[in-house]
Tab-separated table of C-alpha atoms in Angstrom:
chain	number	residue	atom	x	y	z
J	28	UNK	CA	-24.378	-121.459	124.370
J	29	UNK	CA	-27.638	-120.374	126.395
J	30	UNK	CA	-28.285	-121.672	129.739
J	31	UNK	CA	-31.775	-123.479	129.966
J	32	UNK	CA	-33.850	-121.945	132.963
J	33	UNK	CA	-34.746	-125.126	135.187
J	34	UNK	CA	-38.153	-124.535	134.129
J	35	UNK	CA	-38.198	-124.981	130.314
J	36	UNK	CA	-36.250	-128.263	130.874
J	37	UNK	CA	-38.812	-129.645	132.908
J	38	UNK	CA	-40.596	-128.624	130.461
J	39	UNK	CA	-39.192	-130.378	127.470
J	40	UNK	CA	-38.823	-133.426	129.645
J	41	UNK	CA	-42.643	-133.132	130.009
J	42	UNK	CA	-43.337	-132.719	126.246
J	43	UNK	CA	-41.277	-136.154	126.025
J	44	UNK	CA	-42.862	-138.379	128.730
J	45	UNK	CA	-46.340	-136.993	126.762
J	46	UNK	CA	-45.281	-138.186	123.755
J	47	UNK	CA	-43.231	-141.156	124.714
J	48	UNK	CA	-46.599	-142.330	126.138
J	49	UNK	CA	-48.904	-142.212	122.898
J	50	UNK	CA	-46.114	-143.358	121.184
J	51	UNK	CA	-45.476	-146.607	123.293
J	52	UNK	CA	-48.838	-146.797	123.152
J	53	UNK	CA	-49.580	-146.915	119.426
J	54	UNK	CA	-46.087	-149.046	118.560
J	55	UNK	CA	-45.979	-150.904	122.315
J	56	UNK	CA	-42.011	-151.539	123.683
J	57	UNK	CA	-40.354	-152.632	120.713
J	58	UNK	CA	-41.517	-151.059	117.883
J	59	UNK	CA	-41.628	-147.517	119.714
J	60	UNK	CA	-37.868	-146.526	117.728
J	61	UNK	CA	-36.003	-144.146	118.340
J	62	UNK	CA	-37.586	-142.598	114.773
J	63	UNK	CA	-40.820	-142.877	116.021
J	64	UNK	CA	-40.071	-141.001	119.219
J	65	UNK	CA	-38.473	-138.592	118.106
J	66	UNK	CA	-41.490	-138.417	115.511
J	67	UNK	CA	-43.770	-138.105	118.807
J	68	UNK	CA	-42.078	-135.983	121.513
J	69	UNK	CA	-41.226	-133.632	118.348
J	70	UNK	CA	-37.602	-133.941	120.430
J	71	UNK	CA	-34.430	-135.236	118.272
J	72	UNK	CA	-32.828	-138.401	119.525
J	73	UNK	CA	-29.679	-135.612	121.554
J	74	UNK	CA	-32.915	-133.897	123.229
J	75	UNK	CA	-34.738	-137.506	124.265
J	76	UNK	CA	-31.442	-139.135	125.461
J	77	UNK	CA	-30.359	-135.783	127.007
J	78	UNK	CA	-33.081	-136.388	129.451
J	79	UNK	CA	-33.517	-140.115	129.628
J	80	UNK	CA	-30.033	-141.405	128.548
J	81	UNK	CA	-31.598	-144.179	126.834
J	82	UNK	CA	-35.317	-145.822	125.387
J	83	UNK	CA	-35.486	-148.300	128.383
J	84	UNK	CA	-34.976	-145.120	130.812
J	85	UNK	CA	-37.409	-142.921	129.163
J	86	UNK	CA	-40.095	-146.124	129.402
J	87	UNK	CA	-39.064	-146.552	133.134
J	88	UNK	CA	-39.712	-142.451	133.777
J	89	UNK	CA	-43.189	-143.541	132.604
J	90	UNK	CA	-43.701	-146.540	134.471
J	91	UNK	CA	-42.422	-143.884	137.513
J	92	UNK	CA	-45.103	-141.236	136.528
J	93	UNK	CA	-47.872	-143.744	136.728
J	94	UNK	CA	-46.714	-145.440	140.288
J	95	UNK	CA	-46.572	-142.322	141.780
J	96	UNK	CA	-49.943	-141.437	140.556
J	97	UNK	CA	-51.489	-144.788	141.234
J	98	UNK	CA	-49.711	-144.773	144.528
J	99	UNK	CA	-51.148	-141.391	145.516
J	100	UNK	CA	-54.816	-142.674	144.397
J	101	UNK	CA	-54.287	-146.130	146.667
J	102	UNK	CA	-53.184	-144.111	149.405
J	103	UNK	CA	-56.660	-142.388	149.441
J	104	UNK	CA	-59.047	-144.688	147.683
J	105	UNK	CA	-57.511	-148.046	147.706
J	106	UNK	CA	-56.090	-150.184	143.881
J	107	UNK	CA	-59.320	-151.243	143.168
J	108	UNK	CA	-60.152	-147.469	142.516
J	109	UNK	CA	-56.845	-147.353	140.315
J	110	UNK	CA	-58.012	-150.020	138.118
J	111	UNK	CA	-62.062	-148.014	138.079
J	112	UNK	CA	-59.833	-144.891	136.864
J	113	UNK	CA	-58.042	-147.127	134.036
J	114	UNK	CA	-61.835	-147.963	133.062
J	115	UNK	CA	-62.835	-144.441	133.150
J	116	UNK	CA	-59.857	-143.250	131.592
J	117	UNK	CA	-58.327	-145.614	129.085
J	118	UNK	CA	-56.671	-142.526	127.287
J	119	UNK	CA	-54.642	-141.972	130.032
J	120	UNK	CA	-53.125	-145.878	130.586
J	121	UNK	CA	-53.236	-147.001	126.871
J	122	UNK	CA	-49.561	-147.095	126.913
J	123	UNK	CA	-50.091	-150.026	129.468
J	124	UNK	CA	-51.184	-152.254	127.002
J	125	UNK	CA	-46.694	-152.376	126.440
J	126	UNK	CA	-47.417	-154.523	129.383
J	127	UNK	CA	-47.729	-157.888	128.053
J	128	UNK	CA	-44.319	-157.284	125.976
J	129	UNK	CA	-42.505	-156.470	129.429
J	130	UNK	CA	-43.692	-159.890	131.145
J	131	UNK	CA	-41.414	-161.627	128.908
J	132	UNK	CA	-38.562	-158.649	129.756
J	133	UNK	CA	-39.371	-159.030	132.727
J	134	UNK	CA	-38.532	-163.114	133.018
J	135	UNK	CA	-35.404	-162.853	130.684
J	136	UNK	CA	-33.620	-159.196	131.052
J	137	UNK	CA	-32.860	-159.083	135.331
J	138	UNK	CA	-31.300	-155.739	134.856
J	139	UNK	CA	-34.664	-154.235	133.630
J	140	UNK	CA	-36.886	-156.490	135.859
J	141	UNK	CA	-34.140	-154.470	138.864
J	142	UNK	CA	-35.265	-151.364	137.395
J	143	UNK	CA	-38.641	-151.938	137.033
J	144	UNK	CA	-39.498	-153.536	140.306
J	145	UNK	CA	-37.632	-150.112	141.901
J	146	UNK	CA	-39.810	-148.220	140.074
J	147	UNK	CA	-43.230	-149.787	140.923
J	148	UNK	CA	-42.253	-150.054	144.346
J	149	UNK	CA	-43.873	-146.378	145.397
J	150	UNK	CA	-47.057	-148.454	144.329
J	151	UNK	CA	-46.233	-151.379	146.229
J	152	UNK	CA	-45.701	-149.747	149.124
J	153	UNK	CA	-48.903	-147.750	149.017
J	154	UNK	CA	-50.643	-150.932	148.298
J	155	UNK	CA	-49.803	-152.377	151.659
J	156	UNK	CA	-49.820	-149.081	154.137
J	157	UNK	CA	-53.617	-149.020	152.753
J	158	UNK	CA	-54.452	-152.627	153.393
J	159	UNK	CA	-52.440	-152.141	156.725
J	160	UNK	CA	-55.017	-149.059	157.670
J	161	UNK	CA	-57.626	-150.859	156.685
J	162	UNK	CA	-57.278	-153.748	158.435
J	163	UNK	CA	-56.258	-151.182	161.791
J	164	UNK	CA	-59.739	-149.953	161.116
J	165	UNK	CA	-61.448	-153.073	160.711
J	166	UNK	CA	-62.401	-152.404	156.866
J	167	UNK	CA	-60.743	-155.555	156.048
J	168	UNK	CA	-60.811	-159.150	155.744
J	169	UNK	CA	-58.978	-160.775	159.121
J	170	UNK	CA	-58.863	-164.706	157.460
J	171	UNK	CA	-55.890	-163.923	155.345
J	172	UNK	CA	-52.780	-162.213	155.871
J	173	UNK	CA	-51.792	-158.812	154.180
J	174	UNK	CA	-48.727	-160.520	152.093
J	175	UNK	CA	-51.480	-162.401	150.004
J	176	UNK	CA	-53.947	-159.702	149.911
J	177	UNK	CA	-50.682	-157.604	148.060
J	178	UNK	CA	-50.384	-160.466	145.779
J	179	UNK	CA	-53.650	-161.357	145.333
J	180	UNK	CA	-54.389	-157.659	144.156
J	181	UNK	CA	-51.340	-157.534	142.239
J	182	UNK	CA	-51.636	-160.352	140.030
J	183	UNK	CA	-55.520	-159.036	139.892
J	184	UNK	CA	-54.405	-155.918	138.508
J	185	UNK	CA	-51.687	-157.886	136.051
J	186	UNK	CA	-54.870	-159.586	134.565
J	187	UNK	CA	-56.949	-156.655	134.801
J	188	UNK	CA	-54.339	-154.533	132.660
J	189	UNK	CA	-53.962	-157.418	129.930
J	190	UNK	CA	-57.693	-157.823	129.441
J	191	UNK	CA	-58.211	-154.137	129.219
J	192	UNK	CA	-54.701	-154.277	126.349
J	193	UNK	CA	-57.195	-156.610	124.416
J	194	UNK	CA	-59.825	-153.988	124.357
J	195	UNK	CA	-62.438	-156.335	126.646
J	196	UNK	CA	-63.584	-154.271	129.228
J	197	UNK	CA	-66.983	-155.701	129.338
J	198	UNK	CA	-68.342	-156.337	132.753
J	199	UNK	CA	-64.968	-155.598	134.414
J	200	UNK	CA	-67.031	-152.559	136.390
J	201	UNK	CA	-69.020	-155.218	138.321
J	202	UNK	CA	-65.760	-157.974	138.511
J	203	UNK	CA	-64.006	-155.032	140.826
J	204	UNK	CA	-66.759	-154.806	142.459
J	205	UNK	CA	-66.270	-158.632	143.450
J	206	UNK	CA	-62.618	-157.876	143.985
J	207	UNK	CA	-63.245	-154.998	146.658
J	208	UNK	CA	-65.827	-156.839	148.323
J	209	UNK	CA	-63.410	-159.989	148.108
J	210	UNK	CA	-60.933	-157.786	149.965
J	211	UNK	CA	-63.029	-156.116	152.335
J	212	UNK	CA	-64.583	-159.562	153.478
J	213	UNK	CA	-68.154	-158.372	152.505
J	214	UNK	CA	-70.763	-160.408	150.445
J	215	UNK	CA	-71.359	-159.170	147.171
């Protein structure tokens, strides 16, 4: 049997995640089978599971992905400017719309709601080292502690995300405007 360079594996794990993602996206969790992935990635199930070991792992590699990307634009810009890039770019988040279906795994599976809350908590943690500079700076709000501000922009974003899986965007552009300005203590 040939050995696989490290390269071309990363490589086919790529191709997955890629089409994992429109798949999930087009059939959400549950109806993203293991027929339709494979049908997507262009990978058989031996090549998918190779990488992933298993559906909920491949969906947690992409809830990874996006927390480290997120993470890296809250680190620099702050989570309201995540959510303007979800407007901007709904191509590239659609496969949050799967969302709403993970709420309820969320509340009833706490092995995946473990695994889940591991993986979003690069984003977490960005979350609150920016509110924590900002506040050192004096670019935010001093009336409420950082703890709230985290949840407050949390369950913000949770809301954010489902209206956007709906397909009503309308007006959100000026609502995170009220959000930022909300955060940073500043009249709209």
């Amino acid at each position: 049997m040939p050995i696989v360079s490290d390269d071309e594996l990363n490589r086919r794990r790529q191709e997955i995640l890629v089409g994992a993602r429109r798949c999930f996206a087009q059939h959400g969790y549950e109806g993203a089978t293991v027929r339709l992935l494979e049908e997507a990635t262009g990978k058989s199930r031996g090549a998918i599971f190779h990488h992933f070991g298993d559906k909920e792992s491949l969906f947690l590699a992409l809830a990874r992905e996006d927390a480290a990307r997120q993470a890296e634009t809250v680190a620099n810009n702050g989570l309201v400017e995540v959510m303007r890039d979800m407007l901007a770019h709904p191509e590239r988040h659609d496969w949050l719309a799967t969302r709403l279906e993970i709420t309820s795994m969320l509340r009833t599976d706490p092995s995946f709601r473990a695994r889940w809350i591991d993986e979003q908590s690069i984003l977490d943690a960005a979350v609150r080292a920016r509110l924590e500079s900002n506040a050192e700076s004096g670019r935010l709000r001093d009336d409420v502690d950082i703890d709230t501000l985290v949840t407050y922009l949390q369950t913000f974003m949770d809301g954010f995300i489902a209206r956007l899986a709906h397909g009503n965007e309308e007006g959100l552009d000026r609502v995170l405007d009220v959000v930022e300005h909300s955060i940073r203590g500043c009249e709209v």
